[in-house]
mmCIF file of N, CA and C in Angstrom:
data_model
loop_
_atom_site.group_PDB
_atom_site.id
_atom_site.type_symbol
_atom_site.label_atom_id
_atom_site.label_comp_id
_atom_site.label_asym_id
_atom_site.label_seq_id
_atom_site.Cartn_x
_atom_site.Cartn_y
_atom_site.Cartn_z
ATOM 1 N N MET J 1443 32.211 56.182 21.210
ATOM 2 C CA MET J 1443 32.798 55.304 20.237
ATOM 3 C C MET J 1443 33.081 56.104 18.971
ATOM 4 N N ARG J 1444 34.335 56.187 18.579
ATOM 5 C CA ARG J 1444 34.701 56.846 17.328
ATOM 6 C C ARG J 1444 35.402 55.837 16.445
ATOM 7 N N PRO J 1445 35.164 55.887 15.143
ATOM 8 C CA PRO J 1445 35.888 54.962 14.257
ATOM 9 C C PRO J 1445 37.351 55.351 14.155
ATOM 10 N N LEU J 1446 38.150 54.408 13.754
ATOM 11 C CA LEU J 1446 39.578 54.621 13.582
ATOM 12 C C LEU J 1446 39.828 55.593 12.441
ATOM 13 N N PRO J 1447 40.656 56.627 12.655
ATOM 14 C CA PRO J 1447 40.980 57.536 11.555
ATOM 15 C C PRO J 1447 41.751 56.811 10.464
ATOM 16 N N ASP J 1448 41.718 57.370 9.290
ATOM 17 C CA ASP J 1448 42.462 56.808 8.176
ATOM 18 C C ASP J 1448 43.933 57.160 8.356
ATOM 19 N N GLY J 1449 44.748 56.178 8.658
ATOM 20 C CA GLY J 1449 46.173 56.420 8.864
ATOM 21 C C GLY J 1449 46.984 55.843 7.726
ATOM 22 N N ARG J 1450 47.916 56.623 7.235
ATOM 23 C CA ARG J 1450 48.790 56.153 6.165
ATOM 24 C C ARG J 1450 50.226 56.401 6.573
ATOM 25 N N GLY J 1451 51.062 55.420 6.390
ATOM 26 C CA GLY J 1451 52.471 55.550 6.725
ATOM 27 C C GLY J 1451 53.062 54.188 7.002
ATOM 28 N N GLU J 1452 54.254 54.190 7.525
ATOM 29 C CA GLU J 1452 54.931 52.940 7.868
ATOM 30 C C GLU J 1452 54.189 52.281 9.025
ATOM 31 N N VAL J 1453 53.986 50.977 8.952
ATOM 32 C CA VAL J 1453 53.225 50.248 9.962
ATOM 33 C C VAL J 1453 54.164 49.347 10.762
ATOM 34 N N TRP J 1454 54.095 49.498 12.078
ATOM 35 C CA TRP J 1454 54.846 48.651 13.001
ATOM 36 C C TRP J 1454 53.827 47.868 13.818
ATOM 37 N N ARG J 1455 54.078 46.556 14.023
ATOM 38 C CA ARG J 1455 53.075 45.712 14.658
ATOM 39 C C ARG J 1455 53.719 44.745 15.655
ATOM 40 N N TRP J 1456 53.019 44.541 16.765
ATOM 41 C CA TRP J 1456 53.435 43.592 17.785
ATOM 42 C C TRP J 1456 52.251 42.701 18.126
ATOM 43 N N ASP J 1457 52.458 41.379 18.126
ATOM 44 C CA ASP J 1457 51.472 40.415 18.604
ATOM 45 C C ASP J 1457 51.865 40.071 20.029
ATOM 46 N N LEU J 1458 50.993 40.369 20.978
ATOM 47 C CA LEU J 1458 51.319 40.224 22.398
ATOM 48 C C LEU J 1458 50.430 39.166 23.038
ATOM 49 N N ARG J 1459 51.033 38.322 23.852
ATOM 50 C CA ARG J 1459 50.288 37.261 24.541
ATOM 51 C C ARG J 1459 50.291 37.441 26.063
ATOM 52 N N ALA J 1460 51.278 38.182 26.610
ATOM 53 C CA ALA J 1460 51.392 38.301 28.069
ATOM 54 C C ALA J 1460 52.049 39.625 28.441
ATOM 55 N N LEU J 1461 51.760 40.088 29.658
ATOM 56 C CA LEU J 1461 52.343 41.341 30.142
ATOM 57 C C LEU J 1461 53.871 41.308 30.137
ATOM 58 N N GLY J 1462 54.442 40.141 30.331
ATOM 59 C CA GLY J 1462 55.894 40.006 30.341
ATOM 60 C C GLY J 1462 56.547 40.350 29.015
ATOM 61 N N GLU J 1463 55.771 40.421 27.939
ATOM 62 C CA GLU J 1463 56.311 40.772 26.625
ATOM 63 C C GLU J 1463 56.385 42.286 26.408
ATOM 64 N N LEU J 1464 55.752 43.069 27.278
ATOM 65 C CA LEU J 1464 55.717 44.519 27.077
ATOM 66 C C LEU J 1464 57.080 45.203 27.133
ATOM 67 N N PRO J 1465 57.993 44.839 28.049
ATOM 68 C CA PRO J 1465 59.297 45.510 28.022
ATOM 69 C C PRO J 1465 60.021 45.367 26.675
ATOM 70 N N ALA J 1466 59.968 44.187 26.092
ATOM 71 C CA ALA J 1466 60.623 43.984 24.790
ATOM 72 C C ALA J 1466 59.895 44.767 23.692
ATOM 73 N N ALA J 1467 58.562 44.837 23.776
ATOM 74 C CA ALA J 1467 57.805 45.597 22.777
ATOM 75 C C ALA J 1467 58.127 47.091 22.886
ATOM 76 N N ARG J 1468 58.200 47.617 24.104
ATOM 77 C CA ARG J 1468 58.578 49.030 24.284
ATOM 78 C C ARG J 1468 59.972 49.289 23.739
ATOM 79 N N ALA J 1469 60.909 48.387 24.023
ATOM 80 C CA ALA J 1469 62.275 48.542 23.510
ATOM 81 C C ALA J 1469 62.277 48.493 21.982
ATOM 82 N N GLY J 1470 61.474 47.612 21.411
ATOM 83 C CA GLY J 1470 61.377 47.530 19.958
ATOM 84 C C GLY J 1470 60.804 48.800 19.355
ATOM 85 N N LEU J 1471 59.804 49.374 20.022
ATOM 86 C CA LEU J 1471 59.226 50.631 19.539
ATOM 87 C C LEU J 1471 60.254 51.752 19.617
ATOM 88 N N ARG J 1472 60.977 51.830 20.732
ATOM 89 C CA ARG J 1472 62.017 52.864 20.861
ATOM 90 C C ARG J 1472 63.088 52.696 19.776
ATOM 91 N N ALA J 1473 63.470 51.460 19.494
ATOM 92 C CA ALA J 1473 64.482 51.204 18.462
ATOM 93 C C ALA J 1473 63.974 51.642 17.086
ATOM 94 N N ARG J 1474 62.728 51.349 16.797
ATOM 95 C CA ARG J 1474 62.173 51.756 15.508
ATOM 96 C C ARG J 1474 62.095 53.270 15.398
ATOM 97 N N LEU J 1475 61.770 53.930 16.504
ATOM 98 C CA LEU J 1475 61.770 55.397 16.496
ATOM 99 C C LEU J 1475 63.167 55.922 16.213
ATOM 100 N N GLY J 1476 64.177 55.280 16.811
ATOM 101 C CA GLY J 1476 65.559 55.689 16.571
ATOM 102 C C GLY J 1476 65.958 55.492 15.122
ATOM 103 N N HIS J 1477 65.525 54.382 14.536
ATOM 104 C CA HIS J 1477 65.849 54.119 13.122
ATOM 105 C C HIS J 1477 65.121 55.092 12.195
ATOM 106 N N ALA J 1478 63.991 55.626 12.672
ATOM 107 C CA ALA J 1478 63.226 56.580 11.856
ATOM 108 C C ALA J 1478 63.767 58.000 11.995
ATOM 109 N N GLY J 1479 64.833 58.159 12.791
ATOM 110 C CA GLY J 1479 65.468 59.467 12.895
ATOM 111 C C GLY J 1479 65.113 60.264 14.130
ATOM 112 N N PHE J 1480 64.362 59.658 15.072
ATOM 113 C CA PHE J 1480 64.034 60.375 16.301
ATOM 114 C C PHE J 1480 65.164 60.233 17.304
ATOM 115 N N PRO J 1481 65.458 61.297 18.033
ATOM 116 C CA PRO J 1481 66.510 61.217 19.054
ATOM 117 C C PRO J 1481 66.085 60.320 20.209
ATOM 118 N N PRO J 1482 67.006 59.967 21.090
ATOM 119 C CA PRO J 1482 66.671 59.123 22.248
ATOM 120 C C PRO J 1482 65.535 59.741 23.066
ATOM 121 N N ALA J 1483 64.813 58.883 23.793
ATOM 122 C CA ALA J 1483 63.626 59.303 24.538
ATOM 123 C C ALA J 1483 63.907 60.455 25.501
ATOM 124 N N ASP J 1484 65.101 60.480 26.097
ATOM 125 C CA ASP J 1484 65.386 61.562 27.042
ATOM 126 C C ASP J 1484 65.562 62.904 26.332
ATOM 127 N N GLU J 1485 65.630 62.891 25.000
ATOM 128 C CA GLU J 1485 65.757 64.124 24.231
ATOM 129 C C GLU J 1485 64.498 64.442 23.420
ATOM 130 N N ASP J 1486 63.504 63.559 23.438
ATOM 131 C CA ASP J 1486 62.329 63.733 22.589
ATOM 132 C C ASP J 1486 61.063 63.361 23.352
ATOM 133 N N GLU J 1487 60.370 64.358 23.839
ATOM 134 C CA GLU J 1487 59.166 64.135 24.629
ATOM 135 C C GLU J 1487 58.051 63.461 23.834
ATOM 136 N N SER J 1488 57.889 63.814 22.571
ATOM 137 C CA SER J 1488 56.787 63.237 21.785
ATOM 138 C C SER J 1488 56.977 61.733 21.579
ATOM 139 N N ALA J 1489 58.198 61.295 21.368
ATOM 140 C CA ALA J 1489 58.447 59.863 21.201
ATOM 141 C C ALA J 1489 58.171 59.117 22.501
ATOM 142 N N GLU J 1490 58.572 59.691 23.630
ATOM 143 C CA GLU J 1490 58.323 59.035 24.915
ATOM 144 C C GLU J 1490 56.827 58.995 25.221
ATOM 145 N N GLN J 1491 56.086 59.998 24.806
ATOM 146 C CA GLN J 1491 54.637 59.989 25.007
ATOM 147 C C GLN J 1491 53.989 58.870 24.190
ATOM 148 N N LEU J 1492 54.485 58.635 22.988
ATOM 149 C CA LEU J 1492 53.988 57.519 22.194
ATOM 150 C C LEU J 1492 54.248 56.200 22.915
ATOM 151 N N VAL J 1493 55.450 56.038 23.457
ATOM 152 C CA VAL J 1493 55.791 54.799 24.163
ATOM 153 C C VAL J 1493 54.884 54.616 25.382
ATOM 154 N N MET J 1494 54.612 55.704 26.122
ATOM 155 C CA MET J 1494 53.717 55.608 27.288
ATOM 156 C C MET J 1494 52.309 55.200 26.870
ATOM 157 N N ALA J 1495 51.780 55.814 25.817
ATOM 158 C CA ALA J 1495 50.436 55.479 25.354
ATOM 159 C C ALA J 1495 50.381 54.031 24.861
ATOM 160 N N PHE J 1496 51.408 53.612 24.127
ATOM 161 C CA PHE J 1496 51.523 52.228 23.658
ATOM 162 C C PHE J 1496 51.459 51.270 24.845
ATOM 163 N N ASP J 1497 52.248 51.552 25.875
ATOM 164 C CA ASP J 1497 52.298 50.698 27.054
ATOM 165 C C ASP J 1497 50.945 50.652 27.772
ATOM 166 N N GLU J 1498 50.310 51.796 27.934
ATOM 167 C CA GLU J 1498 49.021 51.849 28.640
ATOM 168 C C GLU J 1498 47.944 51.065 27.895
ATOM 169 N N LEU J 1499 47.805 51.298 26.595
ATOM 170 C CA LEU J 1499 46.761 50.610 25.855
ATOM 171 C C LEU J 1499 47.037 49.115 25.732
ATOM 172 N N ALA J 1500 48.296 48.751 25.508
ATOM 173 C CA ALA J 1500 48.633 47.323 25.399
ATOM 174 C C ALA J 1500 48.446 46.604 26.729
ATOM 175 N N SER J 1501 48.868 47.220 27.826
ATOM 176 C CA SER J 1501 48.706 46.560 29.127
ATOM 177 C C SER J 1501 47.227 46.437 29.488
ATOM 178 N N ASN J 1502 46.402 47.442 29.147
ATOM 179 C CA ASN J 1502 44.964 47.321 29.392
ATOM 180 C C ASN J 1502 44.381 46.154 28.612
ATOM 181 N N ALA J 1503 44.756 46.029 27.348
ATOM 182 C CA ALA J 1503 44.228 44.938 26.525
ATOM 183 C C ALA J 1503 44.662 43.580 27.080
ATOM 184 N N LEU J 1504 45.892 43.484 27.520
ATOM 185 C CA LEU J 1504 46.380 42.217 28.073
ATOM 186 C C LEU J 1504 45.718 41.885 29.411
ATOM 187 N N ARG J 1505 45.416 42.896 30.210
ATOM 188 C CA ARG J 1505 44.791 42.660 31.525
ATOM 189 C C ARG J 1505 43.287 42.415 31.420
ATOM 190 N N HIS J 1506 42.610 43.166 30.562
ATOM 191 C CA HIS J 1506 41.149 43.159 30.554
ATOM 192 C C HIS J 1506 40.533 42.564 29.299
ATOM 193 N N GLY J 1507 41.348 42.325 28.279
ATOM 194 C CA GLY J 1507 40.837 41.779 27.025
ATOM 195 C C GLY J 1507 41.141 40.300 26.907
ATOM 196 N N GLU J 1508 41.060 39.818 25.701
ATOM 197 C CA GLU J 1508 41.373 38.421 25.417
ATOM 198 C C GLU J 1508 42.327 38.359 24.236
ATOM 199 N N SER J 1509 43.185 37.352 24.266
ATOM 200 C CA SER J 1509 44.142 37.161 23.179
ATOM 201 C C SER J 1509 43.422 36.791 21.906
ATOM 202 N N PRO J 1510 43.982 37.118 20.785
ATOM 203 C CA PRO J 1510 45.268 37.797 20.638
ATOM 204 C C PRO J 1510 45.137 39.316 20.806
ATOM 205 N N VAL J 1511 46.180 39.899 21.354
ATOM 206 C CA VAL J 1511 46.291 41.349 21.466
ATOM 207 C C VAL J 1511 47.290 41.791 20.406
ATOM 208 N N VAL J 1512 46.888 42.742 19.599
ATOM 209 C CA VAL J 1512 47.746 43.242 18.530
ATOM 210 C C VAL J 1512 47.891 44.748 18.710
ATOM 211 N N ALA J 1513 49.127 45.203 18.841
ATOM 212 C CA ALA J 1513 49.423 46.635 18.960
ATOM 213 C C ALA J 1513 50.055 47.082 17.656
ATOM 214 N N THR J 1514 49.478 48.113 17.069
ATOM 215 C CA THR J 1514 49.942 48.613 15.781
ATOM 216 C C THR J 1514 50.208 50.102 15.885
ATOM 217 N N VAL J 1515 51.330 50.536 15.326
ATOM 218 C CA VAL J 1515 51.660 51.954 15.238
ATOM 219 C C VAL J 1515 51.820 52.278 13.761
ATOM 220 N N VAL J 1516 51.081 53.288 13.316
ATOM 221 C CA VAL J 1516 51.244 53.790 11.960
ATOM 222 C C VAL J 1516 51.990 55.107 12.084
ATOM 223 N N ALA J 1517 53.192 55.140 11.528
ATOM 224 C CA ALA J 1517 54.062 56.317 11.629
ATOM 225 C C ALA J 1517 53.844 57.182 10.398
ATOM 226 N N GLY J 1518 53.069 58.225 10.541
ATOM 227 C CA GLY J 1518 52.817 59.150 9.447
ATOM 228 C C GLY J 1518 53.668 60.398 9.602
ATOM 229 N N THR J 1519 53.585 61.284 8.637
ATOM 230 C CA THR J 1519 54.415 62.482 8.691
ATOM 231 C C THR J 1519 53.964 63.467 9.760
ATOM 232 N N GLY J 1520 52.690 63.472 10.125
ATOM 233 C CA GLY J 1520 52.206 64.433 11.106
ATOM 234 C C GLY J 1520 52.029 63.875 12.495
ATOM 235 N N GLY J 1521 52.281 62.606 12.685
ATOM 236 C CA GLY J 1521 52.094 62.007 13.997
ATOM 237 C C GLY J 1521 51.940 60.506 13.890
ATOM 238 N N TRP J 1522 51.461 59.936 14.969
ATOM 239 C CA TRP J 1522 51.320 58.485 15.045
ATOM 240 C C TRP J 1522 49.877 58.115 15.291
ATOM 241 N N LEU J 1523 49.467 57.021 14.675
ATOM 242 C CA LEU J 1523 48.184 56.406 14.964
ATOM 243 C C LEU J 1523 48.497 55.099 15.675
ATOM 244 N N LEU J 1524 48.036 54.984 16.904
ATOM 245 C CA LEU J 1524 48.249 53.800 17.735
ATOM 246 C C LEU J 1524 46.922 53.060 17.815
ATOM 247 N N ASP J 1525 46.920 51.774 17.482
ATOM 248 C CA ASP J 1525 45.720 50.943 17.553
ATOM 249 C C ASP J 1525 46.073 49.672 18.285
ATOM 250 N N VAL J 1526 45.309 49.358 19.346
ATOM 251 C CA VAL J 1526 45.514 48.114 20.090
ATOM 252 C C VAL J 1526 44.196 47.354 20.063
ATOM 253 N N SER J 1527 44.250 46.127 19.593
ATOM 254 C CA SER J 1527 43.033 45.325 19.471
ATOM 255 C C SER J 1527 43.119 44.076 20.334
ATOM 256 N N ASP J 1528 41.927 43.602 20.745
ATOM 257 C CA ASP J 1528 41.823 42.329 21.455
ATOM 258 C C ASP J 1528 40.477 41.711 21.113
ATOM 259 N N ARG J 1529 40.264 40.491 21.578
ATOM 260 C CA ARG J 1529 39.063 39.737 21.213
ATOM 261 C C ARG J 1529 38.011 39.727 22.320
ATOM 262 N N ALA J 1530 37.901 40.827 23.078
ATOM 263 C CA ALA J 1530 36.864 40.943 24.112
ATOM 264 C C ALA J 1530 36.006 42.174 23.817
ATOM 265 N N PRO J 1531 35.177 42.101 22.769
ATOM 266 C CA PRO J 1531 34.399 43.278 22.392
ATOM 267 C C PRO J 1531 33.388 43.706 23.449
ATOM 268 N N GLU J 1532 33.003 42.805 24.329
ATOM 269 C CA GLU J 1532 32.036 43.144 25.376
ATOM 270 C C GLU J 1532 32.670 43.926 26.525
ATOM 271 N N ALA J 1533 33.995 43.910 26.626
ATOM 272 C CA ALA J 1533 34.711 44.635 27.692
ATOM 273 C C ALA J 1533 35.089 46.020 27.175
ATOM 274 N N MET J 1534 34.155 46.956 27.338
ATOM 275 C CA MET J 1534 34.381 48.308 26.820
ATOM 276 C C MET J 1534 35.446 49.024 27.646
ATOM 277 N N PRO J 1535 36.281 49.829 26.998
ATOM 278 C CA PRO J 1535 37.254 50.613 27.756
ATOM 279 C C PRO J 1535 36.520 51.674 28.570
ATOM 280 N N ALA J 1536 36.800 51.723 29.861
ATOM 281 C CA ALA J 1536 36.121 52.673 30.741
ATOM 282 C C ALA J 1536 37.146 53.330 31.655
ATOM 283 N N PRO J 1537 37.332 54.641 31.527
ATOM 284 C CA PRO J 1537 38.268 55.338 32.420
ATOM 285 C C PRO J 1537 37.830 55.224 33.876
ATOM 286 N N ALA J 1538 38.780 55.110 34.772
ATOM 287 C CA ALA J 1538 38.480 55.045 36.204
ATOM 288 C C ALA J 1538 37.877 56.374 36.647
ATOM 289 N N VAL J 1539 36.821 56.292 37.456
ATOM 290 C CA VAL J 1539 36.158 57.485 37.974
ATOM 291 C C VAL J 1539 36.074 57.362 39.486
ATOM 292 N N GLY J 1540 36.490 58.415 40.183
ATOM 293 C CA GLY J 1540 36.394 58.425 41.637
ATOM 294 C C GLY J 1540 37.353 57.488 42.338
ATOM 295 N N ARG J 1541 38.410 57.109 41.677
ATOM 296 C CA ARG J 1541 39.382 56.185 42.254
ATOM 297 C C ARG J 1541 40.637 56.949 42.644
ATOM 298 N N ASP J 1542 41.236 56.562 43.753
ATOM 299 C CA ASP J 1542 42.511 57.134 44.158
ATOM 300 C C ASP J 1542 43.544 56.754 43.100
ATOM 301 N N PRO J 1543 44.224 57.743 42.493
ATOM 302 C CA PRO J 1543 45.225 57.419 41.465
ATOM 303 C C PRO J 1543 46.298 56.440 41.940
ATOM 304 N N ALA J 1544 46.539 56.384 43.238
ATOM 305 C CA ALA J 1544 47.532 55.446 43.768
ATOM 306 C C ALA J 1544 47.102 53.996 43.557
ATOM 307 N N GLN J 1545 45.815 53.776 43.306
ATOM 308 C CA GLN J 1545 45.314 52.413 43.077
ATOM 309 C C GLN J 1545 45.391 52.005 41.613
ATOM 310 N N GLY J 1546 45.913 52.891 40.770
ATOM 311 C CA GLY J 1546 46.050 52.560 39.358
ATOM 312 C C GLY J 1546 44.765 52.818 38.594
ATOM 313 N N GLY J 1547 44.741 52.344 37.366
ATOM 314 C CA GLY J 1547 43.560 52.491 36.547
ATOM 315 C C GLY J 1547 43.409 53.841 35.877
ATOM 316 N N MET J 1548 44.474 54.606 35.796
ATOM 317 C CA MET J 1548 44.396 55.947 35.219
ATOM 318 C C MET J 1548 44.961 56.007 33.796
ATOM 319 N N GLY J 1549 45.266 54.854 33.204
ATOM 320 C CA GLY J 1549 45.899 54.812 31.894
ATOM 321 C C GLY J 1549 45.083 55.444 30.784
ATOM 322 N N LEU J 1550 43.764 55.228 30.769
ATOM 323 C CA LEU J 1550 42.948 55.821 29.714
ATOM 324 C C LEU J 1550 42.908 57.342 29.838
ATOM 325 N N HIS J 1551 42.931 57.847 31.073
ATOM 326 C CA HIS J 1551 43.005 59.301 31.269
ATOM 327 C C HIS J 1551 44.323 59.840 30.710
ATOM 328 N N LEU J 1552 45.403 59.125 30.971
ATOM 329 C CA LEU J 1552 46.716 59.545 30.480
ATOM 330 C C LEU J 1552 46.739 59.562 28.946
ATOM 331 N N VAL J 1553 46.248 58.518 28.334
ATOM 332 C CA VAL J 1553 46.225 58.444 26.876
ATOM 333 C C VAL J 1553 45.381 59.581 26.304
ATOM 334 N N ALA J 1554 44.265 59.880 26.938
ATOM 335 C CA ALA J 1554 43.418 60.981 26.471
ATOM 336 C C ALA J 1554 44.158 62.312 26.522
ATOM 337 N N ARG J 1555 44.953 62.521 27.565
ATOM 338 C CA ARG J 1555 45.703 63.777 27.696
ATOM 339 C C ARG J 1555 46.847 63.878 26.700
ATOM 340 N N LEU J 1556 47.448 62.745 26.352
ATOM 341 C CA LEU J 1556 48.583 62.741 25.439
ATOM 342 C C LEU J 1556 48.163 62.830 23.975
ATOM 343 N N SER J 1557 46.955 62.429 23.671
ATOM 344 C CA SER J 1557 46.538 62.316 22.273
ATOM 345 C C SER J 1557 45.753 63.536 21.810
ATOM 346 N N VAL J 1558 45.726 63.702 20.499
ATOM 347 C CA VAL J 1558 44.912 64.757 19.903
ATOM 348 C C VAL J 1558 43.517 64.221 19.576
ATOM 349 N N ALA J 1559 43.379 62.905 19.515
ATOM 350 C CA ALA J 1559 42.094 62.241 19.308
ATOM 351 C C ALA J 1559 42.242 60.804 19.787
ATOM 352 N N HIS J 1560 41.155 60.241 20.279
ATOM 353 C CA HIS J 1560 41.184 58.854 20.736
ATOM 354 C C HIS J 1560 39.766 58.300 20.686
ATOM 355 N N GLY J 1561 39.674 56.982 20.708
ATOM 356 C CA GLY J 1561 38.366 56.350 20.692
ATOM 357 C C GLY J 1561 38.487 54.846 20.648
ATOM 358 N N TRP J 1562 37.376 54.203 20.369
ATOM 359 C CA TRP J 1562 37.365 52.751 20.257
ATOM 360 C C TRP J 1562 36.178 52.341 19.390
ATOM 361 N N TYR J 1563 36.264 51.138 18.851
ATOM 362 C CA TYR J 1563 35.177 50.583 18.056
ATOM 363 C C TYR J 1563 35.329 49.066 18.032
ATOM 364 N N VAL J 1564 34.285 48.384 17.604
ATOM 365 C CA VAL J 1564 34.297 46.930 17.465
ATOM 366 C C VAL J 1564 34.069 46.597 15.998
ATOM 367 N N ASP J 1565 34.876 45.688 15.489
ATOM 368 C CA ASP J 1565 34.759 45.245 14.106
ATOM 369 C C ASP J 1565 34.942 43.739 14.057
ATOM 370 N N GLU J 1566 33.910 43.032 13.628
ATOM 371 C CA GLU J 1566 33.961 41.580 13.460
ATOM 372 C C GLU J 1566 34.514 40.864 14.688
ATOM 373 N N GLY J 1567 33.986 41.183 15.863
ATOM 374 C CA GLY J 1567 34.375 40.505 17.099
ATOM 375 C C GLY J 1567 35.697 40.952 17.693
ATOM 376 N N THR J 1568 36.277 41.990 17.146
ATOM 377 C CA THR J 1568 37.548 42.507 17.664
ATOM 378 C C THR J 1568 37.347 43.944 18.124
ATOM 379 N N LYS J 1569 37.748 44.219 19.353
ATOM 380 C CA LYS J 1569 37.685 45.576 19.889
ATOM 381 C C LYS J 1569 38.994 46.284 19.565
ATOM 382 N N HIS J 1570 38.898 47.511 19.082
ATOM 383 C CA HIS J 1570 40.055 48.344 18.777
ATOM 384 C C HIS J 1570 39.994 49.595 19.645
ATOM 385 N N VAL J 1571 41.070 49.884 20.347
ATOM 386 C CA VAL J 1571 41.207 51.132 21.092
ATOM 387 C C VAL J 1571 42.350 51.882 20.424
ATOM 388 N N TRP J 1572 42.120 53.145 20.069
ATOM 389 C CA TRP J 1572 43.103 53.869 19.277
ATOM 390 C C TRP J 1572 43.350 55.265 19.843
ATOM 391 N N ALA J 1573 44.486 55.807 19.464
ATOM 392 C CA ALA J 1573 44.841 57.181 19.826
ATOM 393 C C ALA J 1573 45.737 57.750 18.733
ATOM 394 N N CYS J 1574 45.539 59.027 18.434
ATOM 395 C CA CYS J 1574 46.416 59.759 17.519
ATOM 396 C C CYS J 1574 47.293 60.663 18.366
ATOM 397 N N LEU J 1575 48.589 60.511 18.215
ATOM 398 C CA LEU J 1575 49.534 61.312 18.985
ATOM 399 C C LEU J 1575 50.377 62.159 18.049
ATOM 400 N N PRO J 1576 50.607 63.402 18.442
ATOM 401 C CA PRO J 1576 51.418 64.273 17.585
ATOM 402 C C PRO J 1576 52.886 63.891 17.657
ATOM 403 N N SER J 1577 53.586 64.212 16.602
ATOM 404 C CA SER J 1577 55.039 64.046 16.607
ATOM 405 C C SER J 1577 55.649 65.352 16.138
ATOM 406 N N GLU J 1578 56.896 65.451 16.311
ATOM 407 C CA GLU J 1578 57.631 66.620 15.835
ATOM 408 C C GLU J 1578 58.518 66.205 14.673
ATOM 409 N N LEU J 1579 58.077 65.211 13.918
ATOM 410 C CA LEU J 1579 58.878 64.639 12.850
ATOM 411 C C LEU J 1579 59.411 65.701 11.893
ATOM 412 N N ALA J 1580 58.598 66.690 11.563
ATOM 413 C CA ALA J 1580 59.040 67.713 10.619
ATOM 414 C C ALA J 1580 60.210 68.517 11.154
ATOM 415 N N ALA J 1581 60.288 68.651 12.478
ATOM 416 C CA ALA J 1581 61.358 69.444 13.083
ATOM 417 C C ALA J 1581 62.618 68.620 13.345
ATOM 418 N N HIS J 1582 62.498 67.284 13.274
ATOM 419 C CA HIS J 1582 63.642 66.430 13.593
ATOM 420 C C HIS J 1582 64.488 66.162 12.361
ATOM 421 N N GLN J 1583 65.755 66.222 12.549
ATOM 422 C CA GLN J 1583 66.692 65.769 11.534
ATOM 423 C C GLN J 1583 67.116 64.359 11.918
ATOM 424 N N PRO J 1584 67.371 63.484 10.985
ATOM 425 C CA PRO J 1584 67.816 62.143 11.352
ATOM 426 C C PRO J 1584 69.048 62.188 12.251
ATOM 427 N N VAL J 1585 69.048 61.287 13.222
ATOM 428 C CA VAL J 1585 70.165 61.195 14.140
ATOM 429 C C VAL J 1585 71.361 60.606 13.395
ATOM 430 N N SER J 1586 72.508 61.273 13.487
ATOM 431 C CA SER J 1586 73.697 60.758 12.789
ATOM 432 C C SER J 1586 74.301 59.612 13.578
ATOM 433 N N ALA J 1587 74.778 58.627 12.866
ATOM 434 C CA ALA J 1587 75.317 57.430 13.521
ATOM 435 C C ALA J 1587 76.774 57.621 13.886
#
């Protein structure tokens, strides 16, 4: 259990109630990345990694947690802080061990590999699972319209 790092930057937030809302949330995240000057996902690996981590943590919270599920991205100059919260503090995030990857359940392993730091904590009955992902924001020039 690690506490959430101090993240400062633009905050993007999604309130999610069902798995069916994830495609629209991913599209919204991609659109916000585009507005922030990041190239399309097929041209920017770091942005697509953020979208994958967002999807994994949000889908885990929706499947194993309790509503409300809130996914937050803090877009800082050196990377992104992703925080997904739900109201099931007793359901600790646990990576799958000894399971055939074809059976699923490998999302926490994926997030761990994509992030430079990750963890979870409970605050006032709300469980938060977070990850810090690097970006190449300094190297990107805004996409011209």
